[in-house]
Amino acid sequence: MKKLILQILTIAALFFVMDRVLGLGLKSLYSVSNATDEYKISYSAESTQDPLLFFGSSRCLHHYAPTIIQQQLGLPCFNTADWGIKNIYFHYGLLGNILTRYTPQTIVFEIHPCDWLDTPFSGIERAASLAPYCGMSEPCDEMLKLTGYYWPCMLSHVYRYTGSLPTLLTGKLGSMDRSLKGWKPLEGVLDTTGVVAEEYPFPIDQQRVTLLERFIQDCLQHHIRLIMIESPMYVCSREDVFRFPRELAAKYKVPFLDHYRDPDFVGHADLFFDFGHLNRQGAERYSAKIAKELKTLLP
């Protein structure tokens, strides 16, 4: 019996060592990857020290060009946004990780309806992208616990990278240009055939609202200047989609820059890649406009 127990313990120890060694190898590959998810999450969590950060999902990822903004402001900035309809579950965990290293001066948060509505296309599963940073901060761990990934990730370091294995093991490390500081421009012009406004007929999700308020409160408690923002769409809903976040921003005395119906962009197909995302030309023009507005808000 003792021999059997010893064998079991030996095998368990070997699996533990192998898991940690392989985990270190995957961590190294993850940190040098230029694939969108891996680069944006790893650089945001481990490297950026920029005083101005942009948060959000794909609309933020494609719309804000730090190289243009920092040229006008004279203030280094980085776009932390990631695609895949990331929502407040992801943003809150990412903010927690960043705050373990340093405190940015300003955060510009591109708000999206999936940050406060019970949208079926973007739920708690979006926080699973933070798995490689399990254990880095309490907010990150809290979000991973909601997804069910926390304990498997604590047990196995290899498990943390399962979502990135196709990228890491095939060597397809992506095409993100690091000189653009997190901005991913889109090339092409919108085909307007059949384009209609996106509607959001979903109820408010109190759990997301709570996290959104905690995101705001954490920024204020760390004396981070928070600015909430909404960028243009090619075609807009007739509903007042962003009434709730405007009211929330007013509650906390946070500036809200609403460009959802900006006439300089809305209806200009030459400035859009698709109905919800500006192309390179549109993003460059929009970033220059936003830089001027931020200049009036920043000391």
mmCIF file of C-alpha atoms in Angstrom:
data_model
loop_
_atom_site.group_PDB
_atom_site.id
_atom_site.type_symbol
_atom_site.label_atom_id
_atom_site.label_comp_id
_atom_site.label_asym_id
_atom_site.label_seq_id
_atom_site.Cartn_x
_atom_site.Cartn_y
_atom_site.Cartn_z
ATOM 1 C CA MET A 1 0.000 0.000 0.000
ATOM 2 C CA LYS A 2 2.808 2.377 0.916
ATOM 3 C CA LYS A 3 4.506 1.588 -2.396
ATOM 4 C CA LEU A 4 1.323 2.438 -4.302
ATOM 5 C CA ILE A 5 0.938 5.716 -2.425
ATOM 6 C CA LEU A 6 4.586 6.573 -3.155
ATOM 7 C CA GLN A 7 4.073 5.865 -6.853
ATOM 8 C CA ILE A 8 0.963 8.034 -6.944
ATOM 9 C CA LEU A 9 2.808 10.878 -5.192
ATOM 10 C CA THR A 10 5.760 10.525 -7.577
ATOM 11 C CA ILE A 11 3.512 10.679 -10.633
ATOM 12 C CA ALA A 12 1.672 13.678 -9.162
ATOM 13 C CA ALA A 13 4.982 15.428 -8.517
ATOM 14 C CA LEU A 14 6.124 14.757 -12.086
ATOM 15 C CA PHE A 15 2.880 16.140 -13.477
ATOM 16 C CA PHE A 16 3.275 19.211 -11.249
ATOM 17 C CA VAL A 17 6.829 19.853 -12.436
ATOM 18 C CA MET A 18 5.913 19.277 -16.086
ATOM 19 C CA ASP A 19 2.938 21.603 -15.775
ATOM 20 C CA ARG A 20 5.046 24.387 -14.281
ATOM 21 C CA VAL A 21 7.850 24.000 -16.847
ATOM 22 C CA LEU A 22 5.443 23.925 -19.792
ATOM 23 C CA GLY A 23 3.541 26.800 -18.236
ATOM 24 C CA LEU A 24 6.699 28.919 -18.167
ATOM 25 C CA GLY A 25 7.327 28.122 -21.827
ATOM 26 C CA LEU A 26 3.786 29.103 -22.809
ATOM 27 C CA LYS A 27 4.056 32.263 -20.720
ATOM 28 C CA SER A 28 7.191 33.252 -22.628
ATOM 29 C CA LEU A 29 5.503 32.640 -25.992
ATOM 30 C CA TYR A 30 2.419 34.537 -24.829
ATOM 31 C CA SER A 31 4.399 37.629 -23.847
ATOM 32 C CA VAL A 32 6.133 37.935 -27.247
ATOM 33 C CA SER A 33 3.064 37.168 -29.354
ATOM 34 C CA ASN A 34 1.762 39.865 -31.678
ATOM 35 C CA ALA A 35 -1.642 38.213 -32.036
ATOM 36 C CA THR A 36 -4.334 40.672 -31.018
ATOM 37 C CA ASP A 37 -5.614 39.012 -27.816
ATOM 38 C CA GLU A 38 -2.239 37.908 -26.526
ATOM 39 C CA TYR A 39 -0.408 41.157 -27.255
ATOM 40 C CA LYS A 40 -3.106 43.475 -25.946
ATOM 41 C CA ILE A 41 -3.657 41.546 -22.707
ATOM 42 C CA SER A 42 0.007 40.792 -21.947
ATOM 43 C CA TYR A 43 1.312 44.276 -22.719
ATOM 44 C CA SER A 44 -1.474 45.906 -20.725
ATOM 45 C CA ALA A 45 -0.943 43.630 -17.726
ATOM 46 C CA GLU A 46 2.853 43.522 -17.750
ATOM 47 C CA SER A 47 4.420 46.464 -19.563
ATOM 48 C CA THR A 48 2.552 49.679 -20.202
ATOM 49 C CA GLN A 49 3.450 52.621 -17.994
ATOM 50 C CA ASP A 50 1.676 55.225 -20.107
ATOM 51 C CA PRO A 51 -0.143 57.958 -18.159
ATOM 52 C CA LEU A 52 -3.130 57.857 -20.553
ATOM 53 C CA LEU A 53 -4.933 54.575 -21.284
ATOM 54 C CA PHE A 54 -7.905 53.748 -23.503
ATOM 55 C CA PHE A 55 -10.265 50.954 -22.399
ATOM 56 C CA GLY A 56 -12.996 49.230 -24.387
ATOM 57 C CA SER A 57 -13.837 46.538 -26.920
ATOM 58 C CA SER A 58 -13.362 46.440 -30.685
ATOM 59 C CA ARG A 59 -14.726 49.923 -31.348
ATOM 60 C CA CYS A 60 -12.092 51.305 -29.006
ATOM 61 C CA LEU A 61 -9.422 49.009 -30.464
ATOM 62 C CA HIS A 62 -10.030 50.300 -33.994
ATOM 63 C CA HIS A 63 -10.973 53.935 -33.304
ATOM 64 C CA TYR A 64 -8.281 55.454 -31.080
ATOM 65 C CA ALA A 65 -4.781 55.953 -32.486
ATOM 66 C CA PRO A 66 -2.386 56.723 -29.600
ATOM 67 C CA THR A 67 0.344 57.932 -31.961
ATOM 68 C CA ILE A 68 -1.966 60.735 -33.176
ATOM 69 C CA ILE A 69 -3.411 61.529 -29.754
ATOM 70 C CA GLN A 70 -0.110 61.687 -27.905
ATOM 71 C CA GLN A 71 1.405 63.861 -30.620
ATOM 72 C CA GLN A 72 -1.246 66.508 -29.974
ATOM 73 C CA LEU A 73 -1.343 66.122 -26.197
ATOM 74 C CA GLY A 74 2.355 65.578 -25.576
ATOM 75 C CA LEU A 75 1.238 62.754 -23.294
ATOM 76 C CA PRO A 76 2.212 59.095 -23.888
ATOM 77 C CA CYS A 77 -0.791 56.802 -24.220
ATOM 78 C CA PHE A 78 -1.682 53.193 -24.958
ATOM 79 C CA ASN A 79 -4.847 51.561 -26.271
ATOM 80 C CA THR A 80 -5.582 48.531 -24.042
ATOM 81 C CA ALA A 81 -8.828 47.650 -25.859
ATOM 82 C CA ASP A 82 -9.372 44.155 -27.244
ATOM 83 C CA TRP A 83 -11.809 42.735 -29.772
ATOM 84 C CA GLY A 84 -14.333 39.918 -29.332
ATOM 85 C CA ILE A 85 -17.012 42.177 -27.779
ATOM 86 C CA LYS A 86 -15.136 42.398 -24.501
ATOM 87 C CA ASN A 87 -17.317 43.780 -21.727
ATOM 88 C CA ILE A 88 -17.169 45.118 -18.182
ATOM 89 C CA TYR A 89 -16.263 41.687 -16.769
ATOM 90 C CA PHE A 90 -13.071 41.811 -18.819
ATOM 91 C CA HIS A 91 -12.413 45.541 -18.336
ATOM 92 C CA TYR A 92 -12.775 45.349 -14.565
ATOM 93 C CA GLY A 93 -10.346 42.429 -14.277
ATOM 94 C CA LEU A 94 -7.840 44.094 -16.601
ATOM 95 C CA LEU A 95 -7.974 47.330 -14.622
ATOM 96 C CA GLY A 96 -7.250 45.375 -11.443
ATOM 97 C CA ASN A 97 -4.157 43.838 -13.011
ATOM 98 C CA ILE A 98 -2.842 47.185 -14.232
ATOM 99 C CA LEU A 99 -3.322 48.789 -10.824
ATOM 100 C CA THR A 100 -1.065 46.181 -9.224
ATOM 101 C CA ARG A 101 1.852 47.710 -11.189
ATOM 102 C CA TYR A 102 1.148 51.426 -11.495
ATOM 103 C CA THR A 103 -1.560 54.084 -11.509
ATOM 104 C CA PRO A 104 -2.286 55.804 -14.829
ATOM 105 C CA GLN A 105 -3.190 59.484 -14.700
ATOM 106 C CA THR A 106 -6.161 59.232 -17.075
ATOM 107 C CA ILE A 107 -8.403 56.470 -18.433
ATOM 108 C CA VAL A 108 -10.686 57.028 -21.412
ATOM 109 C CA PHE A 109 -13.367 54.334 -21.357
ATOM 110 C CA GLU A 110 -15.283 53.636 -24.583
ATOM 111 C CA ILE A 111 -18.592 52.382 -23.229
ATOM 112 C CA HIS A 112 -20.642 49.725 -25.041
ATOM 113 C CA PRO A 113 -24.205 48.481 -24.353
ATOM 114 C CA CYS A 114 -22.800 45.073 -23.366
ATOM 115 C CA ASP A 115 -21.254 46.844 -20.357
ATOM 116 C CA TRP A 116 -24.657 47.384 -18.689
ATOM 117 C CA LEU A 117 -27.246 45.355 -20.637
ATOM 118 C CA ASP A 118 -27.930 41.614 -20.474
ATOM 119 C CA THR A 119 -26.745 41.062 -24.037
ATOM 120 C CA PRO A 120 -26.833 37.438 -25.258
ATOM 121 C CA PHE A 121 -23.744 37.906 -27.439
ATOM 122 C CA SER A 122 -21.363 39.072 -24.710
ATOM 123 C CA GLY A 123 -21.486 37.631 -21.206
ATOM 124 C CA ILE A 124 -19.232 36.623 -18.330
ATOM 125 C CA GLU A 125 -17.292 34.309 -20.671
ATOM 126 C CA ARG A 126 -15.432 37.370 -22.025
ATOM 127 C CA ALA A 127 -13.425 37.514 -18.793
ATOM 128 C CA ALA A 128 -11.937 34.077 -19.564
ATOM 129 C CA SER A 129 -9.325 35.833 -21.735
ATOM 130 C CA LEU A 130 -7.702 36.948 -18.475
ATOM 131 C CA ALA A 131 -6.858 33.326 -17.522
ATOM 132 C CA PRO A 132 -3.085 33.744 -18.130
ATOM 133 C CA TYR A 133 -3.067 36.308 -15.321
ATOM 134 C CA CYS A 134 -4.881 34.247 -12.727
ATOM 135 C CA GLY A 135 -3.536 35.294 -9.326
ATOM 136 C CA MET A 136 -2.361 38.747 -10.410
ATOM 137 C CA SER A 137 -5.107 40.790 -8.733
ATOM 138 C CA GLU A 138 -8.271 40.347 -6.706
ATOM 139 C CA PRO A 139 -10.533 41.855 -9.417
ATOM 140 C CA CYS A 140 -9.057 39.532 -12.053
ATOM 141 C CA ASP A 141 -9.482 36.493 -9.821
ATOM 142 C CA GLU A 142 -13.019 37.529 -8.940
ATOM 143 C CA MET A 143 -13.940 37.640 -12.638
ATOM 144 C CA LEU A 144 -12.263 34.296 -13.313
ATOM 145 C CA LYS A 145 -14.196 32.737 -10.439
ATOM 146 C CA LEU A 146 -17.417 33.900 -12.085
ATOM 147 C CA THR A 147 -16.362 32.163 -15.316
ATOM 148 C CA GLY A 148 -15.379 28.942 -13.526
ATOM 149 C CA TYR A 149 -11.767 29.212 -14.742
ATOM 150 C CA TYR A 150 -10.145 30.270 -11.483
ATOM 151 C CA TRP A 151 -9.532 26.935 -9.739
ATOM 152 C CA PRO A 152 -8.443 25.012 -12.883
ATOM 153 C CA CYS A 153 -6.022 27.866 -13.620
ATOM 154 C CA MET A 154 -4.652 27.825 -10.089
ATOM 155 C CA LEU A 155 -4.164 24.065 -10.304
ATOM 156 C CA SER A 156 -2.557 24.030 -13.757
ATOM 157 C CA HIS A 157 -0.436 26.769 -15.286
ATOM 158 C CA VAL A 158 -0.738 25.104 -18.689
ATOM 159 C CA TYR A 159 -4.522 25.316 -18.454
ATOM 160 C CA ARG A 160 -4.240 29.100 -18.301
ATOM 161 C CA TYR A 161 -3.141 29.152 -21.932
ATOM 162 C CA THR A 162 -5.587 26.676 -23.454
ATOM 163 C CA GLY A 163 -7.436 29.462 -25.249
ATOM 164 C CA SER A 164 -4.192 30.611 -26.878
ATOM 165 C CA LEU A 165 -2.671 27.234 -27.729
ATOM 166 C CA PRO A 166 -3.565 27.350 -31.465
ATOM 167 C CA THR A 167 -1.722 30.651 -31.742
ATOM 168 C CA LEU A 168 1.214 29.827 -29.485
ATOM 169 C CA LEU A 169 1.953 26.316 -30.724
ATOM 170 C CA THR A 170 1.593 26.997 -34.463
ATOM 171 C CA GLY A 171 3.858 30.020 -34.353
ATOM 172 C CA LYS A 172 1.153 32.236 -35.858
ATOM 173 C CA LEU A 173 2.008 35.088 -33.572
ATOM 174 C CA GLY A 174 -0.079 37.749 -35.288
ATOM 175 C CA SER A 175 0.336 40.995 -37.112
ATOM 176 C CA MET A 176 -0.212 43.685 -34.463
ATOM 177 C CA ASP A 177 2.177 46.564 -35.142
ATOM 178 C CA ARG A 178 3.591 47.444 -31.723
ATOM 179 C CA SER A 179 4.659 50.878 -32.921
ATOM 180 C CA LEU A 180 0.950 51.809 -33.094
ATOM 181 C CA LYS A 181 0.673 51.337 -29.316
ATOM 182 C CA GLY A 182 -2.391 49.111 -29.286
ATOM 183 C CA TRP A 183 -4.328 50.610 -32.189
ATOM 184 C CA LYS A 184 -5.449 48.157 -34.882
ATOM 185 C CA PRO A 185 -6.492 50.088 -38.014
ATOM 186 C CA LEU A 186 -9.033 48.606 -40.419
ATOM 187 C CA GLU A 187 -8.458 48.865 -44.161
ATOM 188 C CA GLY A 188 -11.409 49.119 -46.540
ATOM 189 C CA VAL A 189 -14.635 51.025 -47.130
ATOM 190 C CA LEU A 190 -18.142 50.117 -45.995
ATOM 191 C CA ASP A 191 -20.522 48.465 -48.436
ATOM 192 C CA THR A 192 -23.770 50.199 -47.454
ATOM 193 C CA THR A 193 -26.035 47.543 -48.960
ATOM 194 C CA GLY A 194 -28.617 46.470 -46.391
ATOM 195 C CA VAL A 195 -27.022 48.372 -43.496
ATOM 196 C CA VAL A 196 -29.457 49.100 -40.655
ATOM 197 C CA ALA A 197 -29.040 50.523 -37.184
ATOM 198 C CA GLU A 198 -28.045 48.143 -34.399
ATOM 199 C CA GLU A 199 -30.684 47.897 -31.691
ATOM 200 C CA TYR A 200 -30.316 46.735 -28.088
ATOM 201 C CA PRO A 201 -33.700 45.425 -26.836
ATOM 202 C CA PHE A 202 -32.155 43.881 -23.712
ATOM 203 C CA PRO A 203 -32.825 44.500 -20.012
ATOM 204 C CA ILE A 204 -30.323 46.129 -17.682
ATOM 205 C CA ASP A 205 -28.078 43.574 -15.970
ATOM 206 C CA GLN A 206 -27.580 44.604 -12.345
ATOM 207 C CA GLN A 207 -24.386 42.574 -11.969
ATOM 208 C CA ARG A 208 -22.801 44.441 -14.880
ATOM 209 C CA VAL A 209 -24.027 47.771 -13.537
ATOM 210 C CA THR A 210 -22.437 46.980 -10.171
ATOM 211 C CA LEU A 211 -19.108 46.175 -11.846
ATOM 212 C CA LEU A 212 -19.347 49.289 -13.997
ATOM 213 C CA GLU A 213 -19.820 51.385 -10.858
ATOM 214 C CA ARG A 214 -16.914 49.596 -9.180
ATOM 215 C CA PHE A 215 -14.745 50.346 -12.215
ATOM 216 C CA ILE A 216 -15.632 54.038 -11.858
ATOM 217 C CA GLN A 217 -15.151 53.996 -8.083
ATOM 218 C CA ASP A 218 -11.744 52.283 -8.337
ATOM 219 C CA CYS A 219 -10.580 54.954 -10.778
ATOM 220 C CA LEU A 220 -11.776 57.739 -8.493
ATOM 221 C CA GLN A 221 -10.253 56.118 -5.395
ATOM 222 C CA HIS A 222 -6.884 55.898 -7.165
ATOM 223 C CA HIS A 223 -7.234 59.539 -8.267
ATOM 224 C CA ILE A 224 -7.387 58.497 -11.912
ATOM 225 C CA ARG A 225 -9.081 61.019 -14.172
ATOM 226 C CA LEU A 226 -11.815 58.943 -15.841
ATOM 227 C CA ILE A 227 -13.487 60.050 -19.067
ATOM 228 C CA MET A 228 -16.315 58.010 -20.562
ATOM 229 C CA ILE A 229 -16.774 58.215 -24.298
ATOM 230 C CA GLU A 230 -18.824 56.888 -27.196
ATOM 231 C CA SER A 231 -17.558 56.904 -30.774
ATOM 232 C CA PRO A 232 -19.635 57.275 -33.983
ATOM 233 C CA MET A 233 -21.646 54.639 -35.811
ATOM 234 C CA TYR A 234 -22.387 54.767 -39.523
ATOM 235 C CA VAL A 235 -26.101 54.550 -38.797
ATOM 236 C CA CYS A 236 -27.658 55.161 -35.374
ATOM 237 C CA SER A 237 -30.608 53.799 -33.452
ATOM 238 C CA ARG A 238 -33.619 56.076 -33.029
ATOM 239 C CA GLU A 239 -33.549 55.157 -29.348
ATOM 240 C CA ASP A 240 -31.446 57.051 -26.804
ATOM 241 C CA VAL A 241 -29.124 54.067 -26.422
ATOM 242 C CA PHE A 242 -26.590 55.783 -24.164
ATOM 243 C CA ARG A 243 -28.926 57.521 -21.727
ATOM 244 C CA PHE A 244 -28.005 55.124 -18.901
ATOM 245 C CA PRO A 245 -24.201 55.595 -19.042
ATOM 246 C CA ARG A 246 -24.654 59.368 -19.415
ATOM 247 C CA GLU A 247 -26.723 59.396 -16.216
ATOM 248 C CA LEU A 248 -24.164 57.168 -14.484
ATOM 249 C CA ALA A 249 -21.336 59.481 -15.541
ATOM 250 C CA ALA A 250 -23.296 62.468 -14.215
ATOM 251 C CA LYS A 251 -23.843 60.666 -10.905
ATOM 252 C CA TYR A 252 -20.086 60.337 -10.408
ATOM 253 C CA LYS A 253 -19.259 63.703 -12.047
ATOM 254 C CA VAL A 254 -17.319 61.953 -14.816
ATOM 255 C CA PRO A 255 -17.112 63.637 -18.247
ATOM 256 C CA PHE A 256 -19.007 61.836 -21.003
ATOM 257 C CA LEU A 257 -17.999 62.575 -24.608
ATOM 258 C CA ASP A 258 -20.884 61.400 -26.786
ATOM 259 C CA HIS A 259 -19.965 61.105 -30.473
ATOM 260 C CA TYR A 260 -22.510 58.404 -31.271
ATOM 261 C CA ARG A 261 -24.409 60.742 -33.622
ATOM 262 C CA ASP A 262 -21.448 62.914 -34.621
ATOM 263 C CA PRO A 263 -22.423 64.448 -38.017
ATOM 264 C CA ASP A 264 -18.765 64.578 -39.057
ATOM 265 C CA PHE A 265 -18.849 60.755 -39.277
ATOM 266 C CA VAL A 266 -22.409 59.391 -39.245
ATOM 267 C CA GLY A 267 -23.502 58.533 -42.790
ATOM 268 C CA HIS A 268 -20.017 58.969 -44.254
ATOM 269 C CA ALA A 269 -19.413 55.511 -45.730
ATOM 270 C CA ASP A 270 -15.899 56.459 -46.851
ATOM 271 C CA LEU A 271 -14.880 56.714 -43.172
ATOM 272 C CA PHE A 272 -16.205 53.300 -42.102
ATOM 273 C CA PHE A 273 -14.997 49.734 -42.507
ATOM 274 C CA ASP A 274 -18.366 48.327 -41.456
ATOM 275 C CA PHE A 275 -21.464 49.880 -39.869
ATOM 276 C CA GLY A 276 -19.902 49.954 -36.392
ATOM 277 C CA HIS A 277 -16.183 50.468 -37.017
ATOM 278 C CA LEU A 278 -14.263 53.352 -38.531
ATOM 279 C CA ASN A 279 -11.617 52.503 -41.119
ATOM 280 C CA ARG A 280 -8.057 53.825 -40.937
ATOM 281 C CA GLN A 281 -8.934 57.191 -42.452
ATOM 282 C CA GLY A 282 -11.970 57.598 -40.194
ATOM 283 C CA ALA A 283 -10.055 56.569 -37.063
ATOM 284 C CA GLU A 284 -7.223 58.978 -37.817
ATOM 285 C CA ARG A 285 -9.685 61.835 -38.295
ATOM 286 C CA TYR A 286 -11.644 60.855 -35.187
ATOM 287 C CA SER A 287 -8.494 60.488 -33.061
ATOM 288 C CA ALA A 288 -7.374 63.987 -34.054
ATOM 289 C CA LYS A 289 -10.787 65.345 -33.030
ATOM 290 C CA ILE A 290 -10.744 63.510 -29.704
ATOM 291 C CA ALA A 291 -7.227 64.747 -28.953
ATOM 292 C CA LYS A 292 -8.474 68.329 -29.203
ATOM 293 C CA GLU A 293 -11.337 67.582 -26.808
ATOM 294 C CA LEU A 294 -9.072 65.803 -24.339
ATOM 295 C CA LYS A 295 -6.746 68.783 -24.381
ATOM 296 C CA THR A 296 -9.516 70.870 -22.834
ATOM 297 C CA LEU A 297 -10.128 68.254 -20.099
ATOM 298 C CA LEU A 298 -6.559 67.414 -19.115
ATOM 299 C CA PRO A 299 -4.296 69.752 -17.132
#
